[in-house]
Amino acid sequence: MHVPDGFINAPTSAAAGVVAAGALAVSLRGARRELDERTAPLAGLVAAFIFAVQMLNFPVAAGTSGHLLGGALAAILVGPYTGVLCVSVVLLMQGILFADGGLTALGVNIADMAITTTVVAYAVFRGLVKVLPRRRRSVTVASFAAALLSVPAAAVVFTLIYAIGGTTDVSIGKVATAMIGVHVLIGIGEAAITALTVGAVIAVRPDLVYGARGLEQRLKLRVNGELVDAPAAEPAPAPVPAAARSSHRKLWITGLVASLILAGFVSFYASASPDGLEKVAHDQGIDQKEKPHANADSPLADYGVKDISDARLSGGLAGVIGVGVTVVVGSTVFWVVRRRRTDSDAPGSSVSQAA
């Protein structure tokens, strides 16, 4: 789904950049309300994990592969505003360091892969958890459905952007059919990865899953022969127990090690087939005016380390570097955002509850 330079004309790319910049500004402010002592350390790790899993292309059809987009996963784990920032950090690292996704198309990619997937996924997720039983399993089911729908939604948005500013004369109907068709299949893989990851985290630390907050079963009281919800308690803020901090740290380390293994070792066995957009672009002629990436001479271009001839070592080292840089940059961004949080933005305020 990474759009390269040349697919979309300059005016449309610039307009998408303005939209993306505005959305990021809103997300930065919204993330102040979402990031607390639980989500702030996790957010940088989520960005690194998404980077790692995006290196694992899986086959979806003859000659076509797909990979995680990550908007649904990020939104459910750390919140929708923070989720937009997580995926945007990944896209920025990929574009600058790995020449993956055009620099002039960065606004298009953020609008499509970060904003669209996160907004659609979280809207679907919140709608489902309201009607499903208030259980942990419902969070996993809602995660699957939200992720599944977010990928074809991104394909639809790309088609709309291409209809406005595409650089080649290609039938939009054919583009839409091909894009949506292949990305429905990719969405199944996205859904499986998202549900498995959310399920794994919620099994050990449900309090760290942003989308699962407030879903606990309410205590029932019998009043005049009828069961009614007991009043919600309002406990005073308390310091995080040492055991919880230790568990949090253990989860963070486990997640980082898993990301390094996925990017540094498992990625070598990923499908070499073109992803959904690449396949459609080639088949439909969208790539006729594709331009070379501005950072094509980057030492890490195409997810390999320059001057290292061994493909496995080169790709593995590039993946490890990518995970390391992403977790550092992401953690720094979220630490700064957390530090800038004001008392009026604190969780539990009316604005936070509305979000």
C-alpha positions as a Markdown table, in Angstrom:
| # | Residue | x | y | z |
|---|---|---|---|---|
| 1 | Met | 0.0 | 0.0 | 0.0 |
| 2 | His | 3.0 | 2.3 | 0.1 |
| 3 | Val | 2.5 | 4.8 | -2.7 |
| 4 | Pro | 5.7 | 5.7 | -4.5 |
| 5 | Asp | 6.5 | 9.1 | -6.1 |
| 6 | Gly | 4.9 | 9.7 | -9.5 |
| 7 | Phe | 1.6 | 7.8 | -8.9 |
| 8 | Ile | -0.2 | 11.0 | -7.8 |
| 9 | Asn | 0.3 | 14.4 | -9.2 |
| 10 | Ala | 1.9 | 17.3 | -7.3 |
| 11 | Pro | -1.2 | 19.3 | -6.5 |
| 12 | Thr | -3.1 | 16.3 | -5.1 |
| 13 | Ser | 0.0 | 15.1 | -3.2 |
| 14 | Ala | 0.3 | 18.6 | -1.7 |
| 15 | Ala | -3.3 | 18.7 | -0.7 |
| 16 | Ala | -3.0 | 15.2 | 0.9 |
| 17 | Gly | 0.1 | 16.6 | 2.8 |
| 18 | Val | -2.0 | 19.4 | 4.2 |
| 19 | Val | -4.7 | 17.0 | 5.3 |
| 20 | Ala | -2.1 | 14.7 | 6.8 |
| 21 | Ala | -0.4 | 17.6 | 8.7 |
| 22 | Gly | -3.8 | 18.8 | 10.1 |
| 23 | Ala | -4.7 | 15.3 | 11.2 |
| 24 | Leu | -1.3 | 14.8 | 12.9 |
| 25 | Ala | -1.7 | 18.1 | 14.7 |
| 26 | Val | -5.1 | 16.9 | 16.0 |
| 27 | Ser | -3.6 | 13.5 | 16.9 |
| 28 | Leu | -0.8 | 15.1 | 18.8 |
| 29 | Arg | -3.3 | 17.0 | 21.0 |
| 30 | Gly | -5.6 | 13.9 | 21.3 |
| 31 | Ala | -2.6 | 11.7 | 22.2 |
| 32 | Arg | -2.0 | 13.9 | 25.3 |
| 33 | Arg | -5.3 | 12.6 | 26.7 |
| 34 | Glu | -4.6 | 9.0 | 25.7 |
| 35 | Leu | -1.0 | 8.7 | 26.9 |
| 36 | Asp | -0.6 | 7.8 | 30.5 |
| 37 | Glu | 1.8 | 5.8 | 32.6 |
| 38 | Arg | 0.5 | 2.6 | 30.9 |
| 39 | Thr | 0.2 | 3.6 | 27.2 |
| 40 | Ala | 3.1 | 6.0 | 26.9 |
| 41 | Pro | 5.9 | 3.3 | 27.2 |
| 42 | Leu | 3.8 | 0.9 | 25.1 |
| 43 | Ala | 3.3 | 3.3 | 22.2 |
| 44 | Gly | 6.9 | 3.4 | 21.0 |
| 45 | Leu | 7.0 | -0.4 | 21.1 |
| 46 | Val | 3.7 | -0.7 | 19.1 |
| 47 | Ala | 5.3 | 1.5 | 16.4 |
| 48 | Ala | 8.4 | -0.8 | 16.3 |
| 49 | Phe | 6.3 | -3.9 | 16.3 |
| 50 | Ile | 4.2 | -2.6 | 13.3 |
| 51 | Phe | 7.5 | -1.8 | 11.5 |
| 52 | Ala | 8.7 | -5.4 | 12.1 |
| 53 | Val | 5.5 | -7.1 | 11.0 |
| 54 | Gln | 5.2 | -4.9 | 7.9 |
| 55 | Met | 8.4 | -6.7 | 6.7 |
| 56 | Leu | 6.6 | -10.0 | 6.7 |
| 57 | Asn | 4.7 | -10.1 | 3.4 |
| 58 | Phe | 2.4 | -13.1 | 3.3 |
| 59 | Pro | 0.9 | -14.6 | 0.0 |
| 60 | Val | -2.7 | -13.8 | -0.7 |
| 61 | Ala | -3.2 | -14.8 | -4.3 |
| 62 | Ala | -1.2 | -16.0 | -7.3 |
| 63 | Gly | 1.8 | -13.7 | -7.6 |
| 64 | Thr | 0.5 | -11.3 | -4.9 |
| 65 | Ser | 1.4 | -10.7 | -1.3 |
| 66 | Gly | 0.2 | -8.5 | 1.5 |
| 67 | His | 1.5 | -7.1 | 4.8 |
| 68 | Leu | 0.1 | -5.6 | 8.0 |
| 69 | Leu | -0.9 | -1.9 | 7.8 |
| 70 | Gly | -1.2 | -1.6 | 11.5 |
| 71 | Gly | -3.8 | 1.1 | 12.0 |
| 72 | Ala | -6.3 | -1.2 | 13.7 |
| 73 | Leu | -3.7 | -2.8 | 16.0 |
| 74 | Ala | -2.3 | 0.6 | 17.1 |
| 75 | Ala | -5.7 | 2.2 | 17.7 |
| 76 | Ile | -6.9 | -0.7 | 19.9 |
| 77 | Leu | -3.8 | -1.1 | 21.9 |
| 78 | Val | -2.9 | 2.6 | 22.6 |
| 79 | Gly | -5.8 | 4.7 | 21.3 |
| 80 | Pro | -6.9 | 6.2 | 18.0 |
| 81 | Tyr | -5.0 | 9.4 | 18.2 |
| 82 | Thr | -1.8 | 7.7 | 19.4 |
| 83 | Gly | -2.4 | 5.0 | 16.8 |
| 84 | Val | -2.3 | 7.6 | 14.0 |
| 85 | Leu | 1.0 | 8.8 | 15.3 |
| 86 | Cys | 2.4 | 5.3 | 15.6 |
| 87 | Val | 1.7 | 4.4 | 12.0 |
| 88 | Ser | 3.0 | 7.8 | 10.8 |
| 89 | Val | 6.3 | 7.3 | 12.6 |
| 90 | Val | 6.6 | 3.9 | 10.9 |
| 91 | Leu | 5.9 | 5.5 | 7.5 |
| 92 | Leu | 8.4 | 8.3 | 8.1 |
| 93 | Met | 11.1 | 5.8 | 9.0 |
| 94 | Gln | 10.4 | 3.7 | 6.0 |
| 95 | Gly | 10.4 | 6.6 | 3.6 |
| 96 | Ile | 13.6 | 8.2 | 4.9 |
| 97 | Leu | 15.7 | 5.2 | 5.7 |
| 98 | Phe | 14.5 | 2.4 | 3.5 |
| 99 | Ala | 13.2 | 4.2 | 0.4 |
| 100 | Asp | 9.8 | 2.6 | 0.9 |
| 101 | Gly | 7.0 | 5.0 | 0.0 |
| 102 | Gly | 7.7 | 8.2 | -1.9 |
| 103 | Leu | 8.7 | 11.3 | 0.0 |
| 104 | Thr | 6.4 | 13.5 | -2.1 |
| 105 | Ala | 3.7 | 10.9 | -1.5 |
| 106 | Leu | 4.2 | 10.9 | 2.3 |
| 107 | Gly | 1.0 | 12.9 | 2.8 |
| 108 | Val | -0.9 | 10.4 | 0.7 |
| 109 | Asn | 0.5 | 7.5 | 2.6 |
| 110 | Ile | -0.2 | 9.0 | 6.0 |
| 111 | Ala | -3.8 | 9.9 | 4.9 |
| 112 | Asp | -4.3 | 6.4 | 3.5 |
| 113 | Met | -2.4 | 4.0 | 5.8 |
| 114 | Ala | -2.3 | 5.9 | 9.1 |
| 115 | Ile | -5.5 | 8.0 | 9.2 |
| 116 | Thr | -8.0 | 6.0 | 7.2 |
| 117 | Thr | -7.1 | 2.6 | 8.7 |
| 118 | Thr | -7.1 | 3.9 | 12.3 |
| 119 | Val | -10.3 | 5.9 | 12.0 |
| 120 | Val | -12.3 | 3.2 | 10.3 |
| 121 | Ala | -10.9 | 0.4 | 12.5 |
| 122 | Tyr | -11.6 | 2.3 | 15.8 |
| 123 | Ala | -15.1 | 3.3 | 14.7 |
| 124 | Val | -16.0 | -0.3 | 13.8 |
| 125 | Phe | -14.3 | -1.6 | 17.0 |
| 126 | Arg | -16.2 | 0.8 | 19.3 |
| 127 | Gly | -19.4 | 0.0 | 17.6 |
| 128 | Leu | -19.0 | -3.7 | 18.1 |
| 129 | Val | -17.8 | -3.6 | 21.7 |
| 130 | Lys | -21.0 | -1.7 | 22.6 |
| 131 | Val | -23.2 | -4.5 | 21.4 |
| 132 | Leu | -21.1 | -7.6 | 22.1 |
| 133 | Pro | -21.0 | -9.2 | 25.6 |
| 134 | Arg | -18.7 | -7.3 | 28.0 |
| 135 | Arg | -15.9 | -9.9 | 27.9 |
| 136 | Arg | -12.3 | -10.1 | 26.8 |
| 137 | Arg | -13.1 | -12.4 | 24.0 |
| 138 | Ser | -15.4 | -9.7 | 22.6 |
| 139 | Val | -12.4 | -7.4 | 22.3 |
| 140 | Thr | -10.6 | -9.9 | 20.2 |
| 141 | Val | -13.6 | -10.5 | 18.0 |
| 142 | Ala | -14.1 | -6.8 | 17.5 |
| 143 | Ser | -10.4 | -6.4 | 16.7 |
| 144 | Phe | -10.6 | -9.0 | 14.0 |
| 145 | Ala | -13.6 | -7.3 | 12.3 |
| 146 | Ala | -12.2 | -3.8 | 12.7 |
| 147 | Ala | -8.9 | -4.8 | 11.1 |
| 148 | Leu | -10.6 | -6.7 | 8.3 |
| 149 | Leu | -12.6 | -3.7 | 7.2 |
| 150 | Ser | -9.8 | -1.2 | 7.6 |
| 151 | Val | -7.7 | -2.6 | 4.8 |
| 152 | Pro | -10.3 | -2.4 | 1.9 |
| 153 | Ala | -11.3 | 1.0 | 3.3 |
| 154 | Ala | -7.7 | 2.1 | 2.7 |
| 155 | Ala | -7.9 | 0.7 | -0.9 |
| 156 | Val | -11.1 | 2.7 | -1.5 |
| 157 | Val | -9.4 | 5.9 | -0.3 |
| 158 | Phe | -6.4 | 5.3 | -2.5 |
| 159 | Thr | -8.7 | 4.8 | -5.5 |
| 160 | Leu | -10.5 | 8.1 | -4.7 |
| 161 | Ile | -7.1 | 9.9 | -4.4 |
| 162 | Tyr | -6.0 | 8.3 | -7.7 |
| 163 | Ala | -9.3 | 9.4 | -9.3 |
| 164 | Ile | -8.5 | 13.0 | -8.4 |
| 165 | Gly | -4.8 | 13.1 | -9.1 |
| 166 | Gly | -3.6 | 10.0 | -10.9 |
| 167 | Thr | -0.9 | 10.6 | -13.4 |
| 168 | Thr | -2.0 | 7.9 | -15.9 |
| 169 | Asp | -5.2 | 7.5 | -17.9 |
| 170 | Val | -6.5 | 4.3 | -16.4 |
| 171 | Ser | -10.1 | 3.3 | -15.8 |
| 172 | Ile | -11.0 | 4.1 | -12.2 |
| 173 | Gly | -13.5 | 1.3 | -12.2 |
| 174 | Lys | -10.8 | -1.3 | -13.0 |
| 175 | Val | -8.5 | 0.2 | -10.4 |
| 176 | Ala | -11.3 | 0.1 | -7.8 |
| 177 | Thr | -12.2 | -3.5 | -8.6 |
| 178 | Ala | -8.6 | -4.7 | -8.5 |
| 179 | Met | -7.6 | -2.7 | -5.4 |
| 180 | Ile | -10.6 | -3.6 | -3.3 |
| 181 | Gly | -10.6 | -7.2 | -4.4 |
| 182 | Val | -7.0 | -7.9 | -3.5 |
| 183 | His | -7.1 | -5.9 | -0.3 |
| 184 | Val | -10.1 | -7.8 | 1.0 |
| 185 | Leu | -7.9 | -10.8 | 1.0 |
| 186 | Ile | -5.0 | -8.9 | 2.6 |
| 187 | Gly | -7.5 | -7.7 | 5.2 |
| 188 | Ile | -8.0 | -11.3 | 6.3 |
| 189 | Gly | -4.3 | -11.5 | 7.2 |
| 190 | Glu | -4.4 | -8.1 | 8.8 |
| 191 | Ala | -7.4 | -9.2 | 10.9 |
| 192 | Ala | -5.7 | -12.5 | 12.0 |
| 193 | Ile | -2.4 | -10.7 | 13.1 |
| 194 | Thr | -4.4 | -7.9 | 14.9 |
| 195 | Ala | -6.7 | -10.3 | 16.8 |
| 196 | Leu | -3.8 | -12.6 | 17.8 |
| 197 | Thr | -1.7 | -9.7 | 19.0 |
| 198 | Val | -4.5 | -8.0 | 20.9 |
| 199 | Gly | -5.6 | -11.3 | 22.4 |
| 200 | Ala | -2.0 | -12.1 | 23.5 |
| 201 | Val | -1.7 | -8.7 | 25.3 |
| 202 | Ile | -5.1 | -8.8 | 26.8 |
| 203 | Ala | -4.4 | -12.3 | 28.2 |
| 204 | Val | -1.5 | -11.0 | 30.3 |
| 205 | Arg | -2.1 | -7.3 | 30.8 |
| 206 | Pro | -5.7 | -6.3 | 29.9 |
| 207 | Asp | -5.2 | -3.0 | 31.6 |
| 208 | Leu | -2.7 | -2.1 | 28.9 |
| 209 | Val | -5.2 | -2.5 | 26.0 |
| 210 | Tyr | -6.8 | 0.9 | 25.5 |
| 211 | Gly | -9.8 | -0.5 | 23.7 |
| 212 | Ala | -10.6 | -2.8 | 26.6 |
| 213 | Arg | -10.9 | -0.2 | 29.2 |
| 214 | Gly | -14.3 | 0.2 | 30.9 |
| 215 | Leu | -15.5 | -3.2 | 29.6 |
| 216 | Glu | -15.4 | -5.0 | 33.0 |
| 217 | Gln | -18.6 | -6.6 | 34.2 |
| 218 | Arg | -20.4 | -4.1 | 36.5 |
| 219 | Leu | -21.3 | -5.4 | 40.0 |
| 220 | Lys | -25.0 | -6.1 | 40.3 |
| 221 | Leu | -27.2 | -5.3 | 43.3 |
| 222 | Arg | -30.7 | -6.6 | 44.0 |
| 223 | Val | -33.0 | -3.7 | 44.7 |
| 224 | Asn | -36.7 | -4.4 | 45.3 |
| 225 | Gly | -36.3 | -7.8 | 43.7 |
| 226 | Glu | -34.5 | -6.4 | 40.6 |
| 227 | Leu | -30.8 | -6.5 | 39.6 |
| 228 | Val | -29.4 | -3.1 | 38.9 |
| 229 | Asp | -25.8 | -1.9 | 38.3 |
| 230 | Ala | -23.9 | -0.9 | 41.4 |
| 231 | Pro | -22.6 | 2.7 | 41.4 |
| 232 | Ala | -19.2 | 3.0 | 39.9 |
| 233 | Ala | -16.4 | 3.5 | 42.4 |
| 234 | Glu | -14.2 | 6.6 | 42.0 |
| 235 | Pro | -10.9 | 5.5 | 43.5 |
| 236 | Ala | -8.3 | 8.1 | 44.2 |
| 237 | Pro | -5.2 | 8.0 | 42.0 |
| 238 | Ala | -2.6 | 5.7 | 43.4 |
| 239 | Pro | 1.0 | 5.0 | 42.4 |
| 240 | Val | 1.5 | 2.0 | 40.1 |
| 241 | Pro | 2.4 | -1.0 | 42.2 |
| 242 | Ala | 6.0 | -2.4 | 41.9 |
| 243 | Ala | 4.6 | -5.8 | 40.6 |
| 244 | Ala | 2.6 | -4.0 | 37.9 |
| 245 | Arg | 5.7 | -2.0 | 36.8 |
| 246 | Ser | 7.7 | -5.2 | 36.7 |
| 247 | Ser | 5.0 | -6.9 | 34.6 |
| 248 | His | 4.9 | -3.9 | 32.3 |
| 249 | Arg | 8.6 | -3.9 | 31.8 |
| 250 | Lys | 8.6 | -7.7 | 31.1 |
| 251 | Leu | 5.9 | -7.2 | 28.5 |
| 252 | Trp | 7.8 | -4.4 | 26.9 |
| 253 | Ile | 11.1 | -6.4 | 26.7 |
| 254 | Thr | 9.2 | -9.4 | 25.4 |
| 255 | Gly | 7.6 | -7.3 | 22.7 |
| 256 | Leu | 10.9 | -5.7 | 21.7 |
| 257 | Val | 12.6 | -9.1 | 21.5 |
| 258 | Ala | 9.8 | -10.4 | 19.4 |
| 259 | Ser | 10.0 | -7.4 | 17.0 |
| 260 | Leu | 13.7 | -7.9 | 16.6 |
| 261 | Ile | 13.3 | -11.6 | 15.8 |
| 262 | Leu | 10.6 | -10.9 | 13.3 |
| 263 | Ala | 12.5 | -8.2 | 11.5 |
| 264 | Gly | 15.9 | -9.7 | 11.9 |
| 265 | Phe | 15.2 | -13.3 | 11.1 |
| 266 | Val | 11.6 | -14.2 | 10.2 |
| 267 | Ser | 11.5 | -11.5 | 7.5 |
| 268 | Phe | 14.0 | -13.5 | 5.4 |
| 269 | Tyr | 11.2 | -16.0 | 4.8 |
| 270 | Ala | 8.6 | -13.4 | 3.8 |
| 271 | Ser | 6.9 | -13.7 | 0.4 |
| 272 | Ala | 8.9 | -12.0 | -2.4 |
| 273 | Ser | 5.8 | -11.4 | -4.5 |
| 274 | Pro | 4.7 | -7.8 | -5.1 |
| 275 | Asp | 2.2 | -6.5 | -2.6 |
| 276 | Gly | -1.4 | -5.5 | -3.5 |
| 277 | Leu | -0.7 | -2.0 | -4.8 |
| 278 | Glu | 2.4 | -3.0 | -6.7 |
| 279 | Lys | 0.5 | -5.8 | -8.4 |
| 280 | Val | -2.4 | -3.7 | -9.3 |
| 281 | Ala | -0.2 | -0.8 | -10.4 |
| 282 | His | 1.7 | -3.1 | -12.8 |
| 283 | Asp | -1.4 | -4.9 | -14.2 |
| 284 | Gln | -3.4 | -1.7 | -14.7 |
| 285 | Gly | -0.5 | 0.5 | -15.8 |
| 286 | Ile | -0.7 | 2.9 | -12.9 |
| 287 | Asp | 3.1 | 2.7 | -12.5 |
| 288 | Gln | 3.9 | 4.1 | -16.0 |
| 289 | Lys | 5.1 | 7.4 | -14.5 |
| 290 | Glu | 6.6 | 6.1 | -11.3 |
| 291 | Lys | 9.7 | 8.2 | -10.3 |
| 292 | Pro | 12.9 | 6.9 | -8.6 |
| 293 | His | 12.9 | 7.4 | -4.8 |
| 294 | Ala | 14.7 | 10.4 | -3.7 |
| 295 | Asn | 16.5 | 8.3 | -1.1 |
| 296 | Ala | 17.3 | 5.3 | -3.4 |
| 297 | Asp | 20.9 | 5.6 | -2.5 |
| 298 | Ser | 20.2 | 5.3 | 1.2 |
| 299 | Pro | 22.5 | 2.7 | 3.0 |
| 300 | Leu | 19.3 | 0.9 | 4.0 |
| 301 | Ala | 17.3 | 1.2 | 0.8 |
| 302 | Asp | 15.1 | -1.8 | -0.1 |
| 303 | Tyr | 15.6 | -3.2 | 3.5 |
| 304 | Gly | 19.2 | -4.2 | 3.0 |
| 305 | Val | 22.5 | -2.9 | 4.3 |
| 306 | Lys | 24.6 | -1.5 | 1.6 |
| 307 | Asp | 27.9 | -3.3 | 0.8 |
| 308 | Ile | 26.8 | -6.5 | 2.6 |
| 309 | Ser | 26.5 | -9.2 | -0.1 |
| 310 | Asp | 24.9 | -11.9 | 2.0 |
| 311 | Ala | 21.1 | -11.3 | 1.5 |
| 312 | Arg | 20.1 | -12.9 | 4.8 |
| 313 | Leu | 22.6 | -10.9 | 6.9 |
| 314 | Ser | 21.9 | -7.7 | 5.0 |
| 315 | Gly | 18.1 | -7.9 | 5.3 |
| 316 | Gly | 18.2 | -9.1 | 8.9 |
| 317 | Leu | 20.6 | -6.3 | 10.0 |
| 318 | Ala | 18.5 | -3.7 | 8.2 |
| 319 | Gly | 15.4 | -5.0 | 10.0 |
| 320 | Val | 17.1 | -4.9 | 13.4 |
| 321 | Ile | 18.3 | -1.3 | 12.7 |
| 322 | Gly | 14.8 | -0.3 | 11.6 |
| 323 | Val | 13.2 | -1.7 | 14.8 |
| 324 | Gly | 15.8 | 0.0 | 16.9 |
| 325 | Val | 15.4 | 3.4 | 15.2 |
| 326 | Thr | 11.6 | 3.2 | 15.2 |
| 327 | Val | 11.4 | 2.3 | 18.9 |
| 328 | Val | 13.8 | 5.2 | 19.8 |
| 329 | Val | 12.1 | 7.8 | 17.6 |
| 330 | Gly | 8.6 | 6.6 | 18.6 |
| 331 | Ser | 9.3 | 6.5 | 22.3 |
| 332 | Thr | 10.9 | 10.0 | 22.1 |
| 333 | Val | 7.9 | 11.4 | 20.4 |
| 334 | Phe | 5.4 | 9.9 | 22.8 |
| 335 | Trp | 7.5 | 10.9 | 25.8 |
| 336 | Val | 7.5 | 14.5 | 24.6 |
| 337 | Val | 3.8 | 14.4 | 24.0 |
| 338 | Arg | 3.2 | 12.9 | 27.4 |
| 339 | Arg | 5.3 | 15.5 | 29.1 |
| 340 | Arg | 3.2 | 18.3 | 27.4 |
| 341 | Arg | 0.0 | 16.9 | 28.6 |
| 342 | Thr | -2.0 | 19.5 | 30.7 |
| 343 | Asp | -4.2 | 18.9 | 33.6 |
| 344 | Ser | -7.3 | 19.7 | 31.5 |
| 345 | Asp | -6.3 | 16.9 | 29.1 |
| 346 | Ala | -6.0 | 14.3 | 31.8 |
| 347 | Pro | -7.9 | 11.0 | 31.4 |
| 348 | Gly | -11.3 | 11.1 | 33.1 |
| 349 | Ser | -12.0 | 14.6 | 31.9 |
| 350 | Ser | -15.2 | 15.2 | 29.8 |
| 351 | Val | -13.2 | 15.6 | 26.6 |
| 352 | Ser | -11.3 | 12.3 | 27.3 |
| 353 | Gln | -14.5 | 10.5 | 28.0 |
| 354 | Ala | -16.0 | 11.8 | 24.8 |
| 355 | Ala | -13.0 | 10.5 | 22.8 |
